Amino acid sequence: MKAQALHGHLDALLLAVLEQGALHGYAIIEALRARSDGTLDLPTGTIYPALRRLERAGHVASTWSTVNGRERRTYQLTDSGRRALAGERAGWRDFQLTVGRFLDPGSPPTTPA
């Protein structure tokens, strides 16, 4: 799946991955790949700018550490990020219900009020 197909949802996916605990950048990419059964195989050029955007917004905090002689940045969800994730989930449910009325043949039709 291409990053462009995720337009508007990438931040929510990153927040959801970090909900499980702090991860360094490559581990985030691996978690996205694993949880999507390989469907989300996103490049670093997509993930790292989104993580920086989330950090500027206060939804993610990062720290630098040295592991086996290599510097790596670890990201974790902030309280603001948890609230943002809750809002993203609510918005996703509303979006899913609304679009499902058109695209899901099993959805009951709604009548105008």
C-alpha positions as a printed Julia matrix, in Angstrom:
113×3 Matrix{Float64}:
   0.0    0.0    0.0
   1.37   3.38  -0.93
   1.81   6.17   1.58
  -0.49   8.4   -0.48
  -3.38   5.97   0.12
  -3.0    6.63   3.83
  -3.4   10.38   3.44
  -5.01  11.7    6.59
  -4.58   8.45   8.53
  -0.83   8.08   8.96
  -0.66  10.13  12.16
  -3.38   8.0   13.75
  -1.56   4.81  12.76
   1.69   6.06  14.28
  -0.04   7.09  17.49
  -1.71   3.69  17.71
   1.62   1.89  17.27
   3.18   4.0   20.03
   0.24   3.31  22.33
   1.87  -0.05  23.07
   5.06   1.62  24.3
   8.13   3.57  23.25
   9.84   2.5   20.02
  12.7    3.72  17.86
  11.96   4.74  14.28
  12.82   1.49  12.53
  10.84  -0.5   15.12
   7.82   1.7   14.33
   8.18   0.87  10.64
   8.46  -2.83  11.52
   5.39  -2.64  13.78
   3.33  -1.07  10.99
   4.49  -3.81   8.63
   3.8   -6.61  11.13
   0.36  -5.37  12.26
  -0.73  -4.98   8.64
   0.6   -8.38   7.55
   3.06  -6.6    5.27
   0.53  -4.32   3.59
   1.97  -1.17   5.18
   5.59  -1.16   4.07
   6.29   2.54   4.32
   9.63   4.21   3.63
  11.57   6.16   6.22
  10.95   9.29   4.13
   7.28   8.97   5.0
   7.56   7.92   8.64
  10.2   10.27  10.02
   8.62  13.52   8.79
   5.3   12.37  10.3
   7.01  11.59  13.62
   8.62  15.05  13.64
   5.21  16.62  12.9
   3.66  14.67  15.79
   6.5   15.74  18.06
   6.04  19.42  17.14
   2.33  19.03  17.92
   3.2   17.63  21.36
   1.65  14.21  20.67
   4.99  12.39  20.73
   8.16  12.91  22.73
  11.55  11.58  21.71
  14.86  10.82  23.36
  18.25   9.87  21.95
  20.12   6.8   23.14
  23.13   4.77  22.09
  22.58   1.08  21.44
  25.51  -1.09  20.36
  27.45   2.05  19.51
  24.68   3.46  17.31
  22.61   6.54  18.04
  18.89   6.09  17.77
  15.86   8.15  18.59
  13.07   6.59  20.59
   9.53   7.95  20.42
   6.78   7.69  22.98
   3.19   8.83  23.2
   2.42  11.83  25.4
  -0.84  12.51  27.25
  -1.73  14.88  24.43
  -1.02  12.06  21.97
  -3.34   9.72  23.86
  -6.13  12.3   23.65
  -5.39  12.85  19.95
  -5.53   9.08  19.36
  -8.92   8.87  21.11
 -10.18  11.65  18.82
  -8.76   9.92  15.75
 -10.5    6.68  16.72
 -13.84   8.45  17.17
 -13.41  10.2   13.83
 -12.49   6.9   12.16
 -15.65   5.22  13.5
 -17.81   8.06  12.17
 -16.04   7.98   8.8
 -16.38   4.2    8.58
 -20.1    4.31   9.36
 -20.79   7.08   6.86
 -18.77   5.64   3.97
 -20.07   2.16   4.8
 -23.58   3.35   4.0
 -22.42   3.7    0.4
 -19.8    1.01  -0.04
 -20.92  -1.81   2.25
 -23.8   -3.69   0.61
 -24.82  -5.1    4.01
 -25.33  -1.71   5.63
 -28.93  -0.71   6.23
 -29.94   2.37   4.24
 -30.75   5.52   6.13
 -33.72   7.7    5.41
 -33.44  11.5    5.28
 -34.93  13.3    8.25
